[in-house]
């Protein structure tokens, strides 16, 4: 008893000595691990206040009021509870060059490239270098500010798939968006108890008083951005950027990079994939996952309105899938997120009516344009988005912006909406099922104007892994660069290039290791909605018509005899892909595979594998490349 008392009084004394005030919640009510994490980081970052988030509505309102007061968001009165944030133009996207994985050995993180060629598959930093970089950034970085402590769960709270994280941040914008993107708040702390959690530390890197004025009221420190992952310590440290991909640590940092490491260790998969359910007119329902590089229409596919009567698409997730085989060997997936952080430009009633309905309420927009009646605007939005007589103010606050101004786009090409999944009109009834949904097909895809057919199926699992490894896609208004670059076909294996948390060679070995029984591995497909003719026009209408391709995939999942061999993989037998009512579709061109194209593709893949993965590439992948070369030669 005496002992307990003395502990209590020493705690009270240390609370008095603390240079910050706990303005919400209490440190003493927290589990020891959570508490020491907050205390340790607060001692370094030196905030004025610590605020322990509970995820309540009142708290959210307080965050919104704070953001309004300091000019970081504006209201959008045309909708219900929607907000607009305009960032410093120097802070608009993920910063791949400044994103690192910190491991003792470089090879744990990234393959040894050929002759010292710069690696593209995860960037390594040594623990010593990280310590130095950390010390140059974090000490005192929250002076004058509030450190918010956000407990969150990736996956439904309590699901065996789910993992818990804690993010410390000095950005109220991050608090508001994390509340949308994850399950956040008091329940999570209860479930966690004194268990293990992923530790995230994020700072905008602009302590008070400011030494330089803010641009657009958006605190950031774009010259010193660093997003570092330290798997050995279960920690993520992100500095200098408020933009979602760098600051919402649950998403790419935790759910993909850390998720990948955990998945390898524990025998599951953390992938950059949408999850959707498709029901055919006979009432048969299947779930599929699909991986596409950023900005290839993943969100549009995940929320597709099918053009064919009698089909239904339901959405489980649009960006990340966590998957594991159950005791029967069935692969099952959850969406670890609870919201959508989608690219706004290009979204319209034509391309994605579901997303348009989704973002009418409770949504945070970032870097879109605003209409004078309090609505949003971007390239490709429906004409009636601008009410008669209304004017447009661009994301750079240029008033009276005129449609057609190509030099200064209305919205940044990487402008986003951040909206709760629960309010998506076609969320799947099982989207929060703790056991996940059964997955029957894995789809890879890319933007390939030339050479690659609309759809093909891999010959088997190993070939499918090769198809993922060899994925390439045309760089569009590459989010990272803000557009304007020459269009190039970039390698993006598994659509994971920016998101690998460990050596890509080991990642491939992990995929290959999943095949043996009792696992019933799903069939693997590759799609390409973006093939063009010589005039550069798309050969396939895309969007809602893509259900025709999904329907063929369902037939294959049911083992229907609708496929025939081609050198690239199994393609639809004539007449087996429903194109009724589509008018003139050049099926020959859409499915043609030329020996020249395949030969060039093999040369490219060979070069990439040698340069980037080198000795770390599994033997099976060399074998698959040789098989493809042999099939091309025989043509
Ligand atoms: C994303 C991305 O933001 O892939 O989802 O870049
Ligand atoms: Mn993504």
XYZ file of C-alpha atoms and ligand atoms in Angstrom:
642
model
C 0.000 0.000 0.000
C 2.722 2.395 1.066
C 4.475 1.538 -2.159
C 1.452 2.382 -4.326
C 1.119 5.692 -2.557
C 4.676 6.659 -3.177
C 4.263 5.723 -6.854
C 1.229 7.922 -7.089
C 2.948 10.872 -5.515
C 5.989 10.550 -7.747
C 3.659 10.426 -10.780
C 1.910 13.549 -9.558
C 5.242 15.284 -9.110
C 6.407 14.401 -12.593
C 3.072 15.598 -13.997
C 3.679 18.926 -12.352
C 7.135 19.182 -13.819
C 5.909 18.442 -17.295
C 6.485 21.409 -19.600
C 3.211 20.736 -21.441
C -0.419 20.679 -20.401
C -2.591 17.658 -21.048
C -5.654 19.487 -22.358
C -7.795 16.439 -23.117
C -7.722 12.956 -21.605
C -5.292 11.900 -18.928
C -1.928 10.232 -19.220
C -2.422 8.322 -15.997
C -5.463 6.514 -17.415
C -3.427 5.136 -20.329
C -1.789 1.727 -20.539
C 1.916 1.949 -19.644
C 3.197 1.386 -23.195
C 0.911 4.024 -24.700
C 1.719 6.478 -21.980
C 5.466 6.078 -22.239
C 5.298 6.451 -26.017
C 3.498 9.786 -25.655
C 5.784 10.984 -22.878
C 8.931 10.006 -24.716
C 7.942 11.764 -27.943
C 6.489 14.806 -26.200
C 9.793 15.251 -24.389
C 11.508 15.404 -27.779
C 8.985 17.449 -29.770
C 8.171 19.815 -26.871
C 4.560 20.713 -27.651
C 2.735 23.198 -25.415
C -0.234 20.844 -25.100
C -1.000 17.156 -25.366
C -4.479 16.153 -26.499
C -5.536 12.505 -26.272
C -8.202 11.937 -28.907
C -11.350 9.955 -28.169
C -12.845 10.108 -31.672
C -16.116 11.719 -30.510
C -18.313 14.072 -32.547
C -17.623 16.918 -30.123
C -13.921 16.429 -30.504
C -14.229 16.436 -34.281
C -16.158 19.712 -34.097
C -13.386 21.162 -31.971
C -10.816 20.157 -34.623
C -12.927 21.698 -37.390
C -13.271 24.927 -35.369
C -9.507 25.034 -34.817
C -8.831 24.500 -38.526
C -11.356 27.176 -39.492
C -9.852 29.608 -37.000
C -6.335 29.213 -38.317
C -7.465 29.327 -41.937
C -6.438 25.758 -42.832
C -9.917 24.851 -44.044
C -12.960 26.642 -45.445
C -16.559 25.538 -45.346
C -18.405 24.296 -48.441
C -21.980 25.371 -47.680
C -23.369 23.760 -50.828
C -22.973 20.376 -49.095
C -23.476 18.933 -45.658
C -20.490 19.093 -43.297
C -17.902 19.327 -46.100
C -14.625 21.224 -45.936
C -11.883 22.404 -48.240
C -8.182 22.508 -47.382
C -5.762 24.283 -49.704
C -2.154 23.354 -49.096
C 1.096 25.143 -49.619
C 1.787 24.376 -53.318
C 5.081 22.864 -52.169
C 3.190 20.124 -50.308
C 0.785 18.358 -52.654
C 1.811 14.709 -52.960
C 3.700 11.772 -51.565
C 7.436 12.365 -51.660
C 9.000 9.104 -52.733
C 12.553 10.417 -52.765
C 12.285 11.246 -49.089
C 10.584 8.019 -48.020
C 12.877 5.493 -46.321
C 12.928 2.131 -44.641
C 15.464 1.999 -41.821
C 17.129 -1.394 -41.350
C 20.549 -2.548 -40.198
C 21.336 -4.170 -43.523
C 20.526 -2.421 -46.771
C 19.561 -5.728 -48.322
C 16.723 -6.204 -45.847
C 15.069 -3.189 -47.488
C 16.070 -3.232 -51.116
C 17.627 -5.564 -53.669
C 21.274 -5.020 -54.534
C 21.099 -3.303 -57.903
C 23.425 -4.038 -60.786
C 26.665 -2.023 -60.788
C 25.342 0.468 -58.278
C 22.414 1.588 -60.477
C 20.006 3.679 -58.408
C 17.365 1.419 -56.891
C 13.680 2.081 -57.430
C 12.301 -0.529 -55.067
C 12.256 1.004 -51.564
C 14.850 3.450 -50.276
C 17.112 2.392 -47.469
C 18.512 4.418 -44.591
C 20.874 3.130 -41.924
C 19.861 3.435 -38.258
C 22.831 5.781 -37.674
C 21.822 8.074 -40.514
C 18.225 7.992 -39.349
C 19.268 9.040 -35.844
C 21.119 11.982 -37.318
C 18.246 12.995 -39.608
C 15.761 12.587 -36.766
C 17.817 14.818 -34.476
C 17.990 17.501 -37.146
C 14.218 17.600 -37.362
C 12.185 16.497 -34.383
C 13.649 18.124 -31.236
C 11.415 21.108 -30.436
C 9.416 20.701 -33.672
C 6.045 21.094 -31.915
C 6.911 24.134 -29.786
C 3.876 26.363 -29.346
C 1.614 23.667 -30.806
C -0.624 20.853 -29.574
C 0.421 17.241 -29.947
C -2.629 15.122 -30.720
C -2.434 11.462 -29.738
C -4.645 9.404 -32.051
C -5.359 5.746 -31.291
C -6.596 3.956 -34.410
C -7.308 0.477 -35.709
C -6.544 -0.672 -39.223
C -9.398 -3.096 -39.811
C -12.570 -3.505 -37.754
C -11.840 -3.096 -34.049
C -11.209 -6.537 -32.616
C -10.986 -8.468 -35.926
C -8.183 -11.057 -35.973
C -6.975 -9.338 -39.185
C -6.743 -5.910 -37.549
C -3.739 -4.065 -36.174
C -3.623 -1.083 -33.855
C -1.597 2.085 -34.237
C -1.084 5.321 -32.376
C -0.221 8.478 -34.276
C 1.167 11.545 -32.565
C 0.755 14.625 -34.744
C 0.681 18.404 -34.474
C -1.871 18.669 -37.299
C -5.604 18.906 -36.570
C -6.149 18.179 -40.307
C -4.520 14.790 -39.733
C -6.838 14.170 -36.773
C -9.942 14.970 -38.857
C -8.818 12.846 -41.817
C -7.655 9.924 -39.643
C -11.118 9.869 -38.069
C -12.505 9.332 -41.581
C -9.863 6.909 -42.838
C -9.584 4.604 -39.798
C -11.531 3.382 -36.785
C -10.269 5.899 -34.281
C -10.743 6.688 -30.626
C -11.445 5.384 -27.163
C -12.641 1.883 -28.195
C -9.303 1.218 -29.794
C -7.432 1.946 -26.569
C -9.735 -0.427 -24.706
C -9.098 -3.207 -27.207
C -5.368 -2.541 -27.180
C -4.939 -2.770 -23.412
C -1.197 -2.845 -22.844
C -0.611 -4.701 -26.100
C 1.753 -3.868 -28.944
C 0.937 -1.133 -31.433
C 2.553 0.645 -34.368
C 4.045 3.938 -33.218
C 3.602 6.869 -35.592
C 5.106 10.302 -35.069
C 4.197 13.119 -37.433
C 5.064 16.786 -37.405
C 4.388 19.542 -39.897
C 7.792 20.830 -38.883
C 6.760 24.441 -38.173
C 7.119 25.209 -34.476
C 5.843 28.532 -33.148
C 6.712 31.337 -33.286
C 7.199 31.043 -37.037
C 10.460 32.199 -38.483
C 8.949 32.571 -41.981
C 5.331 33.269 -42.930
C 3.165 30.300 -43.914
C 2.052 29.890 -47.499
C -1.743 29.458 -47.718
C -1.973 29.094 -43.912
C -0.655 25.562 -44.437
C 2.180 24.677 -42.092
C 4.787 22.438 -43.676
C 8.526 22.283 -44.081
C 8.851 21.023 -47.606
C 12.652 21.247 -47.756
C 13.006 18.867 -44.840
C 10.370 16.274 -45.625
C 11.271 12.819 -44.403
C 9.000 9.790 -44.082
C 10.922 7.058 -42.282
C 9.841 3.558 -41.300
C 11.776 1.737 -38.588
C 10.452 -1.831 -38.552
C 12.759 -2.976 -35.731
C 11.168 -0.412 -33.439
C 7.679 -0.628 -34.899
C 7.940 3.133 -35.527
C 7.141 5.569 -38.305
C 8.521 9.107 -38.219
C 7.158 11.605 -40.727
C 8.304 15.213 -40.865
C 7.601 18.312 -42.899
C 4.509 17.396 -44.919
C 0.829 17.662 -44.084
C -0.309 15.990 -47.312
C -2.321 12.807 -46.635
C -0.020 10.224 -48.207
C 2.831 11.456 -45.992
C 0.868 12.380 -42.881
C -2.006 9.888 -42.497
C 0.384 7.252 -41.227
C -2.231 4.481 -41.077
C -2.508 4.378 -44.843
C 0.551 3.821 -47.022
C 3.118 3.778 -44.187
C 1.350 1.357 -41.878
C -1.189 -0.577 -43.976
C 1.190 -1.158 -46.898
C 4.859 -0.797 -45.896
C 4.622 -2.079 -42.317
C 1.677 -4.292 -43.259
C 3.868 -5.926 -45.889
C 6.606 -6.676 -43.367
C 4.136 -8.129 -40.859
C 2.383 -10.077 -43.606
C 5.620 -11.729 -44.675
C 6.479 -12.578 -41.084
C 3.012 -13.944 -40.319
C 2.178 -15.582 -43.658
C -0.409 -13.212 -45.119
C -0.576 -10.426 -47.756
C -0.810 -6.621 -47.480
C -1.431 -5.299 -50.962
C -2.229 -2.113 -52.912
C -5.553 -3.545 -54.067
C -9.226 -2.667 -54.245
C -11.771 -5.259 -53.110
C -15.170 -5.587 -54.764
C -18.085 -7.978 -54.808
C -19.803 -8.769 -58.091
C -23.188 -10.473 -58.376
C -24.332 -11.777 -61.745
C -27.933 -11.996 -63.010
C -28.113 -15.590 -61.742
C -27.451 -14.303 -58.244
C -23.939 -15.765 -57.988
C -21.639 -13.496 -55.998
C -17.830 -13.455 -56.082
C -15.253 -11.143 -54.595
C -12.125 -10.057 -56.421
C -9.127 -7.887 -55.597
C -7.323 -5.690 -58.120
C -3.989 -3.883 -58.114
C -3.391 -0.892 -60.365
C -0.731 1.789 -60.105
C -1.834 5.090 -58.550
C -4.298 7.075 -60.671
C -5.324 4.192 -62.982
C -8.962 4.257 -61.886
C -8.908 1.922 -58.893
C -11.558 3.932 -57.089
C -13.728 4.023 -60.234
C -13.551 0.241 -60.617
C -14.201 -0.329 -56.909
C -17.412 1.717 -57.180
C -18.380 0.788 -60.719
C -21.952 1.143 -61.934
C -22.220 -1.883 -64.250
C -23.624 -1.257 -67.703
C -25.053 -4.776 -68.090
C -28.519 -5.361 -66.657
C -28.784 -7.719 -63.708
C -25.204 -7.229 -62.463
C -24.406 -5.630 -59.152
C -21.071 -4.320 -57.891
C -20.513 -3.724 -54.206
C -17.451 -2.081 -52.732
C -15.333 -3.401 -49.890
C -12.337 -1.119 -50.407
C -10.652 1.025 -53.049
C -6.966 1.035 -52.118
C -5.602 -1.579 -49.720
C -6.356 -5.246 -49.051
C -5.121 -7.354 -46.155
C -5.558 -11.008 -47.032
C -4.995 -14.360 -45.378
C -5.874 -17.965 -46.050
C -8.401 -19.429 -43.605
C -8.259 -22.945 -42.170
C -10.038 -24.297 -45.256
C -7.398 -22.747 -47.512
C -9.740 -20.014 -48.785
C -8.125 -16.604 -49.242
C -10.069 -13.910 -47.354
C -9.630 -10.129 -47.410
C -10.441 -7.121 -45.309
C -10.143 -3.463 -46.150
C -8.009 -2.092 -43.317
C -9.322 1.417 -43.958
C -12.649 3.037 -43.098
C -12.636 5.792 -45.699
C -11.677 6.770 -49.228
C -8.841 9.151 -50.033
C -9.582 9.374 -53.724
C -8.241 11.507 -56.556
C -10.936 14.120 -57.350
C -10.078 15.336 -60.883
C -11.750 13.141 -63.487
C -14.548 12.129 -61.109
C -18.030 12.865 -62.463
C -21.528 11.436 -62.735
C -20.304 9.743 -65.886
C -17.079 8.229 -64.587
C -18.081 7.519 -60.987
C -21.620 8.523 -59.959
C -21.253 6.620 -56.688
C -18.245 8.708 -55.635
C -20.109 11.872 -56.609
C -22.936 10.876 -54.259
C -20.463 9.813 -51.598
C -18.801 13.222 -51.355
C -21.967 15.250 -50.759
C -21.495 15.069 -46.987
C -18.870 14.649 -44.246
C -16.029 14.989 -46.743
C -12.720 16.832 -46.562
C -11.533 18.007 -49.981
C -7.921 19.015 -50.491
C -6.656 21.204 -53.344
C -9.839 21.236 -55.422
C -11.321 24.507 -56.748
C -14.290 26.181 -55.063
C -17.366 27.711 -56.644
C -18.778 31.002 -55.373
C -21.858 29.195 -54.047
C -19.683 26.970 -51.868
C -19.345 23.914 -54.093
C -16.325 22.074 -55.494
C -14.890 22.005 -58.988
C -12.188 20.119 -60.902
C -11.251 19.030 -64.393
C -13.746 16.511 -65.706
C -16.507 17.274 -63.201
C -20.042 17.514 -64.642
C -20.979 20.798 -66.342
C -23.764 21.459 -63.889
C -21.301 21.486 -60.993
C -21.105 25.235 -61.525
C -24.491 26.860 -60.911
C -25.516 29.582 -63.368
C -23.787 32.828 -62.483
C -21.340 31.193 -60.042
C -17.610 31.799 -60.389
C -14.690 29.469 -59.702
C -11.707 30.087 -57.442
C -8.789 27.779 -58.236
C -6.874 25.719 -55.680
C -4.188 28.402 -55.846
C -6.837 30.963 -54.833
C -6.974 32.520 -58.283
C -10.427 34.147 -58.435
C -12.698 34.031 -61.445
C -10.804 31.056 -62.878
C -11.971 30.351 -66.436
C -12.616 26.850 -67.808
C -10.093 26.146 -70.530
C -7.165 27.669 -68.637
C -4.649 24.876 -69.179
C -1.616 26.588 -67.673
C -3.248 26.964 -64.286
C -5.550 24.016 -63.648
C -8.555 24.702 -61.411
C -7.693 21.830 -59.082
C -4.303 20.238 -58.503
C -4.112 16.957 -60.506
C -3.577 15.118 -57.215
C -6.465 16.891 -55.430
C -8.319 14.523 -53.133
C -11.582 13.783 -51.394
C -11.495 12.124 -48.007
C -14.857 10.541 -47.238
C -16.219 7.879 -44.850
C -16.713 4.442 -46.425
C -19.833 3.801 -44.353
C -21.752 6.398 -46.351
C -20.790 5.000 -49.763
C -24.101 3.996 -51.393
C -22.761 0.635 -52.600
C -20.702 -0.493 -49.618
C -20.840 -4.279 -49.424
C -22.911 -5.631 -46.513
C -19.847 -7.654 -45.449
C -17.322 -4.813 -45.698
C -16.742 -4.791 -41.943
C -16.947 -8.563 -41.473
C -14.151 -9.509 -39.081
C -13.541 -12.717 -41.004
C -13.048 -10.852 -44.289
C -14.647 -11.714 -47.627
C -13.624 -14.760 -49.725
C -11.416 -13.815 -52.679
C -11.691 -15.808 -55.904
C -9.608 -13.765 -58.326
C -6.610 -11.456 -58.238
C -6.451 -8.863 -61.002
C -3.385 -6.895 -61.998
C -3.609 -4.009 -64.414
C -1.913 -1.052 -65.941
C -2.253 1.714 -68.451
C -0.788 0.172 -71.604
C -1.632 2.064 -74.799
C 0.100 -0.578 -76.921
C 0.546 -4.326 -77.068
C -1.240 -5.631 -73.977
C -4.685 -7.233 -74.487
C -7.827 -6.137 -72.662
C -7.747 -9.221 -70.446
C -5.658 -12.335 -70.009
C -5.384 -15.010 -67.371
C -2.124 -16.404 -66.097
C -1.374 -20.046 -66.828
C -0.883 -20.781 -63.121
C 0.093 -19.169 -59.810
C 3.807 -18.910 -60.561
C 3.099 -17.317 -63.932
C 0.638 -14.979 -62.192
C 3.332 -13.870 -59.751
C 5.534 -13.129 -62.771
C 2.702 -11.101 -64.349
C 2.571 -9.007 -61.143
C 6.354 -8.642 -61.067
C 6.452 -7.516 -64.703
C 3.659 -4.933 -64.386
C 4.241 -1.701 -66.248
C 2.045 1.341 -66.685
C 2.045 4.667 -68.437
C 2.858 7.484 -66.047
C -0.065 9.902 -66.236
C -0.317 13.249 -64.505
C 1.998 11.433 -62.115
C 0.717 12.537 -58.767
C 4.233 13.015 -57.547
C 5.309 15.371 -60.292
C 2.101 17.277 -60.865
C 1.855 16.381 -64.537
C 3.499 17.940 -67.543
C 6.061 15.159 -67.941
C 6.603 13.114 -71.040
C 4.470 9.995 -70.827
C 6.593 6.942 -70.146
C 5.843 3.305 -69.484
C 7.124 2.766 -65.963
C 7.684 -0.477 -64.105
C 5.379 -0.783 -61.135
C 5.483 -4.373 -59.888
C 2.257 -5.345 -58.119
C 1.428 -1.582 -58.164
C 3.629 -1.589 -55.062
C 6.739 0.225 -56.283
C 6.322 3.143 -53.862
C 5.016 0.929 -51.070
C 7.430 -1.967 -50.582
C 8.511 -2.239 -46.951
C 11.213 -4.844 -47.595
C 13.370 -6.397 -50.318
C 11.276 -7.012 -53.443
C 13.047 -10.319 -54.092
C 11.868 -11.574 -50.700
C 8.413 -10.207 -51.464
C 8.290 -12.378 -54.591
C 9.518 -15.412 -52.638
C 6.741 -14.777 -50.141
C 4.085 -14.750 -52.894
C 5.532 -17.933 -54.386
C 5.536 -19.634 -50.976
C 1.762 -19.266 -50.667
C 0.892 -21.719 -53.417
C 1.157 -25.131 -51.740
C -1.903 -26.883 -50.341
C -3.978 -26.420 -48.225
C -4.021 -22.955 -49.798
C -6.429 -22.763 -52.712
C -4.724 -19.953 -54.545
C -7.054 -17.789 -56.647
C -6.694 -17.402 -60.393
C -4.633 -14.394 -61.466
C -5.614 -12.053 -64.319
C -4.222 -8.958 -66.041
C -6.441 -6.239 -67.497
C -5.741 -3.189 -69.628
C -8.601 -0.728 -70.153
C -6.304 1.727 -71.907
C -5.227 0.182 -75.223
C -5.402 2.672 -78.103
C -5.511 2.507 -81.892
C -3.089 4.284 -84.216
C -5.077 7.489 -83.802
C -4.581 7.295 -80.048
C -8.256 6.577 -79.380
C -9.212 4.060 -76.705
C -10.257 0.689 -78.122
C -12.378 -0.152 -75.095
C -15.054 2.104 -73.554
C -14.055 1.305 -69.955
C -15.897 2.445 -66.816
C -19.264 0.610 -66.395
C -18.513 -1.559 -69.446
C -15.631 -3.152 -67.551
C -18.276 -5.369 -65.947
C -18.106 -7.410 -69.160
C -14.515 -8.267 -68.342
C -15.387 -9.032 -64.716
C -18.169 -11.290 -65.972
C -15.661 -13.264 -68.073
C -13.432 -13.507 -64.995
C -16.408 -14.940 -63.072
C -16.856 -17.536 -65.807
C -13.226 -18.524 -65.467
C -13.496 -18.683 -61.684
C -16.385 -21.117 -62.290
C -13.978 -23.083 -64.542
C -16.059 -22.472 -67.661
C -14.357 -23.410 -70.888
C -14.164 -19.865 -72.260
C -10.395 -19.363 -72.491
C -7.786 -20.188 -75.092
C -4.035 -20.047 -75.055
C -2.036 -17.132 -76.404
C 1.666 -16.473 -75.886
C 0.920 -13.915 -73.162
C -1.664 -15.990 -71.284
C -5.206 -17.314 -71.586
C -7.508 -14.965 -73.490
C -11.278 -15.160 -74.153
C -12.405 -17.635 -76.797
C -14.187 -15.860 -79.634
C -17.705 -14.943 -78.555
C -17.076 -15.569 -74.850
C -16.637 -11.920 -73.888
C -20.027 -10.236 -74.018
C -19.743 -7.147 -76.251
C -23.412 -7.030 -77.203
C -24.708 -3.523 -77.677
C -21.247 -1.938 -77.652
C -21.240 -1.159 -81.350
C -17.965 -1.196 -83.144
C -15.300 -2.810 -80.972
C -12.128 -3.843 -82.765
C -11.759 -7.162 -80.932
C -8.904 -8.260 -83.153
C -6.836 -5.225 -82.282
C -7.923 -5.310 -78.639
C -6.600 -8.845 -78.211
C -3.742 -8.915 -80.694
C -0.296 -9.807 -79.355
C 2.582 -9.257 -81.714
C 5.912 -11.104 -81.544
C 7.763 -7.762 -81.851
C 5.896 -6.322 -78.907
C 6.510 -9.380 -76.747
C 10.170 -9.467 -77.693
C 10.617 -5.817 -76.719
C 8.664 -6.374 -73.542
C 10.919 -9.314 -72.617
C 14.018 -7.180 -73.230
C 12.589 -4.483 -70.945
C 11.620 -6.926 -68.194
C 14.990 -8.668 -68.411
C 16.787 -5.322 -68.094
C 14.632 -4.267 -65.177
C 15.018 -7.550 -63.322
C 18.792 -7.520 -63.869
C 19.295 -3.892 -62.940
C 16.829 -3.588 -60.099
C 16.515 -7.024 -58.531
C 19.629 -8.732 -59.741
C 20.709 -11.602 -57.487
C 17.642 -11.223 -55.320
C 15.230 -12.255 -58.065
C 13.820 -15.745 -57.388
C 14.862 -18.377 -59.894
C 11.167 -18.979 -60.716
C 10.888 -15.475 -62.158
C 13.864 -15.999 -64.486
C 12.199 -19.243 -65.516
C 8.908 -17.472 -66.305
C 10.740 -14.816 -68.316
C 12.488 -17.554 -70.287
C 9.109 -19.231 -70.883
C 7.648 -15.979 -72.213
C 10.678 -15.462 -74.448
C 10.268 -18.985 -75.787
C 6.559 -18.479 -76.482
C 7.301 -15.185 -78.248
C 9.946 -16.871 -80.373
C 7.521 -19.570 -81.475
C 4.999 -17.051 -82.809
C -2.949 6.728 -53.263
C -1.839 6.376 -54.132
O -3.002 7.850 -52.776
O -1.742 5.216 -54.529
O -3.805 5.862 -53.036
O -1.021 7.238 -54.453
Mn -3.186 3.949 -53.640
